[in-house]
Short mmCIF file of C-alpha atoms and ligand atoms in Angstrom, two decimals:
data_model
loop_
_atom_site.label_atom_id
_atom_site.label_comp_id
_atom_site.label_asym_id
_atom_site.label_seq_id
_atom_site.Cartn_x
_atom_site.Cartn_y
_atom_site.Cartn_z
CA UNK A 1 7.67 -12.57 -18.21
CA UNK A 2 4.05 -12.31 -17.33
CA UNK A 3 3.52 -10.13 -14.21
CA UNK A 4 1.15 -11.78 -11.79
CA UNK A 5 2.08 -10.21 -8.45
CA UNK A 6 0.72 -7.05 -6.89
CA UNK A 7 0.87 -3.91 -8.99
CA UNK A 8 3.17 -1.33 -7.39
CA UNK A 9 2.60 2.36 -7.72
CA UNK A 10 5.38 4.86 -6.96
CA UNK A 11 4.71 8.45 -6.15
CA UNK A 12 7.51 10.42 -7.74
CA UNK A 13 9.52 9.95 -10.88
CA UNK A 14 13.14 10.62 -9.89
CA UNK A 15 16.18 8.42 -9.71
CA UNK A 16 14.94 6.64 -6.53
CA UNK A 17 11.71 5.74 -8.34
CA UNK A 18 13.70 4.52 -11.27
CA UNK A 19 15.83 2.18 -9.19
CA UNK A 20 12.78 0.97 -7.26
CA UNK A 21 10.91 0.32 -10.56
CA UNK A 22 13.90 -1.65 -11.97
CA UNK A 23 13.94 -3.81 -8.88
CA UNK A 24 10.13 -4.29 -8.89
CA UNK A 25 10.16 -5.39 -12.51
CA UNK A 26 12.92 -7.88 -11.73
CA UNK A 27 10.55 -9.24 -9.06
CA UNK A 28 7.98 -9.69 -11.84
CA UNK A 29 5.70 -6.93 -10.74
CA UNK A 30 3.84 -4.40 -12.80
CA UNK A 31 4.92 -0.86 -12.00
CA UNK A 32 3.10 2.44 -12.41
CA UNK A 33 4.92 5.76 -11.72
CA UNK A 34 3.40 9.14 -11.05
CA UNK A 35 5.85 11.68 -12.55
CA UNK A 36 5.62 15.28 -13.70
CA UNK A 37 7.26 14.73 -17.05
CA UNK A 38 7.44 12.02 -19.71
CA UNK A 39 11.18 12.22 -19.69
CA UNK A 40 11.51 11.79 -15.87
CA UNK A 41 14.28 9.39 -14.76
CA UNK A 42 11.73 6.75 -13.73
CA UNK A 43 9.99 6.84 -17.17
CA UNK A 44 11.82 3.66 -18.24
CA UNK A 45 10.54 0.96 -20.61
CA UNK A 46 7.99 -1.32 -18.95
CA UNK A 47 6.78 1.35 -16.58
CA UNK A 48 3.13 2.53 -16.76
CA UNK A 49 3.55 6.31 -16.58
CA UNK A 50 0.93 8.58 -15.02
CA UNK A 51 1.63 12.12 -15.81
CA UNK A 52 0.84 14.70 -13.18
CA UNK A 53 1.92 16.51 -9.98
CA UNK A 54 2.22 14.63 -6.69
CA UNK A 55 -0.46 16.78 -5.13
CA UNK A 56 -2.90 16.58 -8.00
CA UNK A 57 -6.00 14.56 -6.92
CA UNK A 58 -6.83 13.31 -10.40
CA UNK A 59 -3.27 12.02 -10.94
CA UNK A 60 -3.25 10.37 -7.51
CA UNK A 61 -6.57 8.79 -8.39
CA UNK A 62 -5.30 7.45 -11.69
CA UNK A 63 -2.28 5.96 -9.97
CA UNK A 64 -4.31 4.35 -7.15
CA UNK A 65 -6.82 2.90 -9.73
CA UNK A 66 -3.91 0.96 -11.36
CA UNK A 67 -2.28 -0.37 -8.23
CA UNK A 68 -2.44 -2.66 -5.23
CA UNK A 69 0.32 -1.14 -3.28
CA UNK A 70 1.48 2.49 -3.26
CA UNK A 71 4.88 3.67 -2.15
CA UNK A 72 6.85 6.93 -2.18
CA UNK A 73 10.31 8.08 -3.37
CA UNK A 74 9.86 11.44 -1.77
CA UNK A 75 8.28 12.62 1.54
CA UNK A 76 7.17 16.02 0.21
CA UNK A 77 3.60 14.95 -0.39
CA UNK A 78 0.17 16.43 0.40
CA UNK A 79 -0.81 13.73 2.85
CA UNK A 80 -4.46 14.89 3.18
CA UNK A 81 -4.98 14.55 -0.58
CA UNK A 82 -3.15 11.32 -0.67
CA UNK A 83 -5.14 10.07 2.33
CA UNK A 84 -8.49 10.96 0.69
CA UNK A 85 -7.53 8.99 -2.49
CA UNK A 86 -6.35 5.98 -0.49
CA UNK A 87 -9.55 6.07 1.50
CA UNK A 88 -11.52 5.74 -1.77
CA UNK A 89 -9.52 2.54 -2.61
CA UNK A 90 -9.81 0.35 0.45
CA UNK A 91 -7.90 -2.47 -1.28
CA UNK A 92 -4.89 -0.29 -1.98
CA UNK A 93 -2.14 -0.31 0.67
CA UNK A 94 0.15 2.64 1.21
CA UNK A 95 3.63 1.77 2.61
CA UNK A 96 5.13 3.39 4.50
CA UNK A 97 2.10 4.66 6.35
CA UNK A 98 0.85 8.23 6.44
CA UNK A 99 2.11 8.73 10.04
CA UNK A 100 5.58 7.59 9.04
CA UNK A 101 5.68 9.97 6.10
CA UNK A 102 4.27 12.77 8.20
CA UNK A 103 7.07 12.26 10.73
CA UNK A 104 9.68 12.56 8.04
CA UNK A 105 8.14 15.81 6.86
CA UNK A 106 8.91 17.49 10.18
CA UNK A 107 12.51 17.46 11.59
CA UNK A 108 11.46 18.96 14.86
CA UNK A 109 8.82 16.28 15.44
CA UNK A 110 11.47 13.76 14.62
CA UNK A 111 13.69 15.13 17.38
CA UNK A 112 10.79 14.85 19.84
CA UNK A 113 10.16 11.24 18.83
CA UNK A 114 13.86 10.45 19.05
CA UNK A 115 13.96 11.92 22.61
CA UNK A 116 10.82 9.96 23.60
CA UNK A 117 12.50 6.80 22.36
CA UNK A 118 15.75 7.53 24.22
CA UNK A 119 17.58 8.20 20.97
CA UNK A 120 20.18 11.00 21.45
CA UNK A 121 19.90 14.10 19.25
CA UNK A 122 21.49 17.53 19.29
CA UNK A 123 19.93 20.18 21.65
CA UNK A 124 17.83 22.97 20.16
CA UNK A 125 15.86 26.01 20.94
CA UNK A 126 12.97 27.59 19.04
CA UNK A 127 13.40 30.84 17.08
CA UNK A 128 10.54 33.09 16.05
CA UNK A 129 10.63 36.06 13.72
CA UNK A 130 8.52 38.02 16.18
CA UNK A 131 11.25 37.71 18.88
CA UNK A 132 14.22 37.15 16.54
CA UNK A 133 16.88 39.16 18.34
CA UNK A 134 16.09 37.77 21.78
CA UNK A 135 15.88 34.27 20.37
CA UNK A 136 19.23 34.56 18.51
CA UNK A 137 20.93 35.93 21.65
CA UNK A 138 19.55 33.04 23.68
CA UNK A 139 20.76 30.52 21.05
CA UNK A 140 24.21 32.16 20.88
CA UNK A 141 24.43 32.00 24.70
CA UNK A 142 23.33 28.43 24.80
CA UNK A 143 25.45 27.26 21.87
CA UNK A 144 28.78 29.09 22.04
CA UNK A 145 30.29 26.82 19.43
CA UNK A 146 27.67 27.99 16.90
CA UNK A 147 24.38 26.64 15.76
CA UNK A 148 22.44 25.65 12.65
CA UNK A 149 19.10 27.40 12.01
CA UNK A 150 16.70 24.91 10.50
CA UNK A 151 13.21 24.95 9.05
CA UNK A 152 11.25 22.11 10.66
CA UNK A 153 9.68 21.36 7.28
CA UNK A 154 10.44 21.62 3.52
CA UNK A 155 14.22 21.35 3.85
CA UNK A 156 16.38 18.97 1.74
CA UNK A 157 19.84 18.75 0.28
CA UNK A 158 20.96 21.56 2.61
CA UNK A 159 18.05 23.91 1.72
CA UNK A 160 16.13 25.09 4.75
CA UNK A 161 19.38 24.99 6.85
CA UNK A 162 21.69 27.88 7.65
CA UNK A 163 24.89 27.62 9.72
CA UNK A 164 25.35 30.52 12.14
CA UNK A 165 28.67 31.47 13.78
CA UNK A 166 28.67 34.85 15.55
CA UNK A 167 25.89 36.77 13.92
CA UNK A 168 27.03 40.22 12.73
CA UNK A 169 24.77 43.02 11.41
CA UNK A 170 24.93 41.92 7.81
CA UNK A 171 24.28 38.34 8.69
CA UNK A 172 21.33 39.37 10.91
CA UNK A 173 19.38 40.51 7.88
CA UNK A 174 20.09 37.30 5.96
CA UNK A 175 19.04 35.28 9.05
CA UNK A 176 15.86 37.32 9.31
CA UNK A 177 15.05 36.63 5.72
CA UNK A 178 15.79 32.92 6.11
CA UNK A 179 13.46 32.75 9.12
CA UNK A 180 10.70 34.82 7.51
CA UNK A 181 10.75 32.66 4.42
CA UNK A 182 10.49 29.50 6.63
CA UNK A 183 7.65 30.84 8.68
CA UNK A 184 5.79 32.05 5.58
CA UNK A 185 5.99 28.51 4.15
CA UNK A 186 4.54 27.12 7.37
CA UNK A 187 7.68 25.81 9.03
CA UNK A 188 8.80 26.29 12.65
CA UNK A 189 12.33 27.61 12.96
CA UNK A 190 14.78 26.18 15.47
CA UNK A 191 18.45 26.66 16.39
CA UNK A 192 20.25 23.36 16.72
CA UNK A 193 23.58 23.15 18.40
CA UNK A 194 26.31 22.90 15.70
CA UNK A 195 27.84 19.48 16.14
CA UNK A 196 31.60 19.41 15.75
CA UNK A 197 31.38 15.94 14.28
CA UNK A 198 34.20 13.45 13.74
CA UNK A 199 32.01 11.71 11.12
CA UNK A 200 28.54 11.58 9.67
CA UNK A 201 27.23 8.07 9.36
CA UNK A 202 23.99 6.55 8.11
CA UNK A 203 22.15 3.23 8.13
CA UNK A 204 19.48 1.83 5.85
CA UNK A 205 17.13 -0.77 7.23
CA UNK A 206 14.03 -2.61 6.06
CA UNK A 207 11.11 -3.75 8.13
CA UNK A 208 8.39 -6.13 6.96
CA UNK A 209 4.63 -6.26 7.85
CA UNK A 210 5.31 -9.02 10.35
CA UNK A 211 7.88 -7.00 12.18
CA UNK A 212 10.92 -8.74 10.84
CA UNK A 213 13.66 -6.13 10.34
CA UNK A 214 17.02 -6.29 8.55
CA UNK A 215 19.88 -3.84 8.63
CA UNK A 216 22.42 -2.88 6.08
CA UNK A 217 25.87 -1.89 7.53
CA UNK A 218 26.53 1.54 8.98
CA UNK A 219 28.21 3.80 6.38
CA UNK A 220 30.19 6.97 6.51
CA UNK A 221 28.78 9.93 4.40
CA UNK A 222 30.44 13.17 3.45
CA UNK A 223 28.37 16.16 2.29
CA UNK A 224 29.30 19.05 0.01
CA UNK A 225 27.20 22.26 0.45
CA UNK A 226 24.79 20.12 2.51
CA UNK A 227 24.37 17.53 -0.32
CA UNK A 228 25.54 13.94 -0.03
CA UNK A 229 28.77 13.74 -1.98
CA UNK A 230 30.37 10.43 -1.07
CA UNK A 231 29.55 7.35 0.96
CA UNK A 232 31.88 4.60 1.99
CA UNK A 233 31.90 1.72 4.38
CA UNK A 234 31.19 -0.52 6.15
CA UNK A 235 31.94 2.20 8.74
CA UNK A 236 33.53 -0.41 11.01
CA UNK A 237 36.22 -1.02 8.37
CA UNK A 238 37.02 2.64 8.53
CA UNK A 239 37.57 3.06 12.26
CA UNK A 240 33.99 3.40 13.53
CA UNK A 241 33.51 1.27 16.72
CA UNK A 242 31.29 -1.81 16.34
CA UNK A 243 29.30 -0.82 19.35
CA UNK A 244 28.17 2.38 17.55
CA UNK A 245 26.89 0.26 14.69
CA UNK A 246 25.06 -1.90 17.26
CA UNK A 247 23.55 1.20 18.93
CA UNK A 248 22.35 2.60 15.61
CA UNK A 249 20.68 -0.68 14.73
CA UNK A 250 19.00 -0.80 18.21
CA UNK A 251 17.68 2.76 17.84
CA UNK A 252 16.42 1.97 14.29
CA UNK A 253 14.63 -1.04 15.57
CA UNK A 254 12.98 1.07 18.31
CA UNK A 255 11.95 3.75 15.77
CA UNK A 256 10.55 1.28 13.20
CA UNK A 257 8.62 -0.62 15.98
CA UNK A 258 7.18 2.64 17.25
CA UNK A 259 5.96 3.56 13.79
CA UNK A 260 4.94 0.01 12.93
CA UNK A 261 7.00 0.79 9.86
CA UNK A 262 6.77 -1.16 6.60
CA UNK A 263 9.53 -0.76 3.98
CA UNK A 264 13.05 0.65 3.70
CA UNK A 265 14.05 3.63 5.61
CA UNK A 266 17.26 5.49 6.63
CA UNK A 267 18.57 7.48 9.58
CA UNK A 268 21.47 9.94 9.39
CA UNK A 269 23.70 10.40 12.41
CA UNK A 270 26.58 12.43 13.73
CA UNK A 271 29.41 10.92 15.75
CA UNK A 272 30.92 13.77 17.77
CA UNK A 273 34.57 14.23 18.79
CA UNK A 274 33.90 12.27 22.00
CA UNK A 275 32.56 9.32 20.07
CA UNK A 276 28.97 10.03 21.10
CA UNK A 277 26.12 9.26 18.66
CA UNK A 278 23.49 11.81 17.81
CA UNK A 279 20.50 11.21 15.48
CA UNK A 280 20.22 13.91 12.67
CA UNK A 281 17.19 12.92 10.60
CA UNK A 282 15.18 10.00 9.15
CA UNK A 283 13.95 9.33 5.64
CA UNK A 284 10.91 7.05 5.03
CA UNK A 285 12.21 5.61 1.80
CA UNK A 286 15.22 4.18 -0.02
CA UNK A 287 18.15 6.52 0.46
CA UNK A 288 21.18 7.99 -1.25
CA UNK A 289 23.46 6.40 1.44
CA UNK A 290 22.16 3.01 0.39
CA UNK A 291 22.94 3.23 -3.32
CA UNK A 292 26.13 1.19 -2.77
CA UNK A 293 23.87 -1.84 -2.33
CA UNK A 294 23.21 -1.80 -6.10
CA UNK A 295 26.09 -4.02 -7.30
CA UNK A 296 23.55 -6.34 -8.91
CA UNK A 297 24.67 -9.59 -7.25
CA UNK A 298 23.27 -9.04 -3.82
CA UNK A 299 19.85 -7.83 -2.44
CA UNK A 300 19.78 -4.10 -2.69
CA UNK A 301 17.89 -1.57 -0.57
CA UNK A 302 15.44 -1.29 -3.49
CA UNK A 303 14.86 -5.11 -3.55
CA UNK A 304 14.28 -5.11 0.23
CA UNK A 305 11.78 -2.27 -0.05
CA UNK A 306 9.82 -4.03 -2.81
CA UNK A 307 9.74 -7.24 -0.86
CA UNK A 308 8.56 -5.55 2.32
CA UNK A 309 5.77 -3.42 0.74
CA UNK A 310 4.46 -6.32 -1.33
CA UNK A 311 4.53 -8.73 1.63
CA UNK A 312 7.23 -11.02 0.28
CA UNK A 313 9.81 -12.55 2.48
CA UNK A 314 12.81 -10.29 3.03
CA UNK A 315 16.17 -11.28 1.74
CA UNK A 316 19.07 -11.02 4.20
CA UNK A 317 21.46 -8.26 3.33
CA UNK A 318 24.81 -9.85 2.46
CA UNK A 319 28.00 -9.10 4.41
CA UNK A 320 29.89 -6.67 2.21
CA UNK A 321 33.45 -5.86 1.20
CA UNK A 322 34.56 -2.26 1.69
CA UNK A 323 32.84 -0.06 -0.88
CA UNK A 324 32.49 3.56 -2.04
CA UNK A 325 29.71 5.47 -3.77
CA UNK A 326 30.20 8.85 -5.21
CA UNK A 327 27.40 11.10 -6.48
CA UNK A 328 27.88 13.03 -9.63
CA UNK A 329 26.63 16.48 -8.59
CA UNK A 330 26.17 19.43 -10.86
CA UNK A 331 29.00 21.82 -10.12
CA UNK A 332 28.07 24.26 -7.32
CA UNK A 333 29.46 27.15 -9.47
CA UNK A 334 26.74 26.58 -12.12
CA UNK A 335 24.15 29.22 -12.70
CA UNK A 336 20.85 28.12 -14.19
CA UNK A 337 20.07 24.78 -15.95
CA UNK A 338 22.14 23.37 -18.80
CA UNK A 339 21.63 20.39 -21.12
CA UNK A 340 23.82 17.54 -19.95
CA UNK A 341 25.02 14.51 -21.87
CA UNK A 342 25.93 11.26 -20.14
CA UNK A 343 29.65 10.64 -19.55
CA UNK A 344 31.36 8.93 -22.46
CA UNK A 345 34.56 7.95 -20.65
CA UNK A 346 34.32 4.50 -19.12
CA UNK A 347 34.31 4.56 -15.26
CA UNK A 348 37.42 3.55 -13.43
CA UNK A 349 38.32 -0.13 -13.42
CA UNK A 350 36.05 -2.23 -11.23
CA UNK A 351 33.48 0.54 -10.81
CA UNK A 352 29.90 0.98 -12.05
CA UNK A 353 28.29 4.16 -13.39
CA UNK A 354 24.57 4.74 -12.90
CA UNK A 355 23.43 7.72 -14.95
CA UNK A 356 19.91 9.01 -14.32
CA UNK A 357 19.23 10.45 -17.75
CA UNK A 358 18.19 13.87 -16.58
CA UNK A 359 18.02 16.32 -19.40
CA UNK A 360 19.56 19.27 -17.64
CA UNK A 361 22.05 19.88 -14.81
CA UNK A 362 22.07 22.65 -12.24
CA UNK A 363 24.14 23.34 -9.18
CA UNK A 364 24.16 20.44 -6.77
CA UNK A 365 21.73 18.34 -8.89
CA UNK A 366 22.23 14.58 -8.54
CA UNK A 367 22.93 13.40 -12.08
CA UNK A 368 24.19 9.86 -11.45
CA UNK A 369 26.40 7.89 -9.09
CA UNK A 370 29.42 5.62 -9.22
CA UNK A 371 30.05 2.63 -7.00
CA UNK A 372 33.06 0.45 -6.41
CA UNK A 373 34.24 -2.14 -3.96
CA UNK A 374 37.51 -3.82 -3.02
CA UNK A 375 38.73 -6.53 -0.74
CA UNK A 376 40.42 -4.17 1.71
CA UNK A 377 39.63 -0.68 3.01
CA UNK A 378 43.07 0.65 1.81
CA UNK A 379 42.06 -0.01 -1.77
CA UNK A 380 38.89 1.99 -1.36
CA UNK A 381 41.00 5.11 -0.57
CA UNK A 382 42.60 4.85 -4.06
CA UNK A 383 39.20 4.12 -5.65
CA UNK A 384 37.73 7.32 -3.96
CA UNK A 385 40.51 9.33 -5.54
CA UNK A 386 39.92 7.74 -8.97
CA UNK A 387 36.15 8.45 -8.80
CA UNK A 388 36.81 12.03 -7.74
CA UNK A 389 39.14 12.55 -10.70
CA UNK A 390 36.69 10.86 -13.03
CA UNK A 391 33.97 13.28 -11.94
CA UNK A 392 36.34 16.26 -12.24
CA UNK A 393 37.28 15.31 -15.82
CA UNK A 394 33.63 14.85 -16.74
CA UNK A 395 32.53 18.28 -15.65
CA UNK A 396 35.66 19.94 -17.00
CA UNK A 397 34.87 18.43 -20.46
CA UNK A 398 31.49 20.13 -20.73
CA UNK A 399 31.30 23.49 -22.36
CA UNK A 400 29.27 25.24 -19.75
CA UNK A 401 31.98 24.46 -17.20
CA UNK A 402 34.73 25.62 -19.47
CA UNK A 403 32.89 28.93 -19.96
CA UNK A 404 32.55 29.16 -16.19
CA UNK A 405 28.88 30.05 -16.44
N1 ADP B 501 23.54 20.53 14.00
C1 ADP B 501 24.44 20.37 12.98
N2 ADP B 501 25.79 20.50 13.25
C2 ADP B 501 26.65 20.34 12.25
N3 ADP B 501 26.33 20.12 10.93
C3 ADP B 501 25.05 20.02 10.64
C4 ADP B 501 24.01 20.12 11.63
N4 ADP B 501 22.86 19.94 11.06
C5 ADP B 501 23.10 19.66 9.70
N5 ADP B 501 24.44 19.74 9.50
C6 ADP B 501 25.06 19.52 8.21
O1 ADP B 501 24.17 19.86 7.08
C7 ADP B 501 23.84 18.65 6.34
C8 ADP B 501 22.41 18.71 5.91
O2 ADP B 501 21.56 18.83 7.06
P1 ADP B 501 20.27 17.99 7.29
O3 ADP B 501 19.63 18.49 8.54
O4 ADP B 501 20.57 16.56 7.17
O5 ADP B 501 19.38 18.51 6.13
P2 ADP B 501 18.94 17.91 4.71
O6 ADP B 501 17.47 17.59 4.87
O7 ADP B 501 19.22 18.97 3.72
O8 ADP B 501 19.73 16.63 4.53
C9 ADP B 501 24.14 17.50 7.33
O9 ADP B 501 24.37 16.31 6.60
C10 ADP B 501 25.40 18.04 8.04
O10 ADP B 501 26.55 17.95 7.18
MG1 MG B 502 20.23 15.10 5.75
#
């Protein structure tokens, strides 16, 4: 196929960039990827690879020179450098916009924006190293059920978060170290009420230039050590009230309109024991909780993103059967990085394995994912067990796991 459409540049070379690039090439687009290594997951055949770091001006310049549209797989970017490069290429469009990416970089700012838009979010209080003991006492008094200390910036996959129960003397030192490291990196620290949630849910949505917005179903997510482990849904097939899904979509419309957002984005939520909804955080990109859209026969979150950022008409997400997605995560007991082959056992009947072709595995690293769907929610329960057992056998079969290193 001869590519004639806009040339798409993706900042970042991980699995999200790989799945975006696959979709863009199916749309007939030429794709360039800025990645740090020639064996990055997104370095797939057909992709024009620009080697370099995401904050390296020459690499950003090389990417921009090849593209009409730039997009991101990762919000941890140097927005000043990126802005300077984009300003030198007036015909190159960056989607989502710099303000949208900037918002995603700062969880505290997100909470302020959520509040301004009437989107409920858990209460918090600021914590400073200079007044640590007073601030921790105040937080403990205000949040007797415990709290989570968070860095406003630089956190992901559970990093930059620390759950606090009743701080004892030993824990006080670890907390101080956590706060000092956050402040040294340039983050503000805050204590957020620990939410005794009944479920964590998430929604992926895509908004086009012209303001048209489509919504994928609300899904349930489960985390392990703060990392997404499993997603299933639609949430309404698993006991979540339809008006919660409606409220989430309404809030996501308000947020996207406020940002004049272009592209796919996701928001993570808590549903507390009283059934109340609280926004956790947003991501300005395709999202792990939307990987279940990749069955190949329906528009995926990646297709919708490509359509939005290149100004093509958006497909309507299809109504879906119950589904499950399981991340293959490096065992949390692992120390260091180990070479890791792809699984050789076929995935359970009716499921698909996406392997990201990362050379090495380390604790909690996302190595691939499995998806399955069924006509009824009850069958998904069995599929979830089968996927968990499949993953268990895979790690157990690798020598570094057997050695317990
Ligand atoms: N206030 C909270 N109360 C209870 N659990 C929380 C809270 N904040 C975060 N968590 C747990 O930690 C996970 C990761 O936190 P999150 O703020 O989403 O950070 P990350 O950027 O690492 O995804 C959440 O998915 C949730 O399971
Ligand atoms: Mg999160």
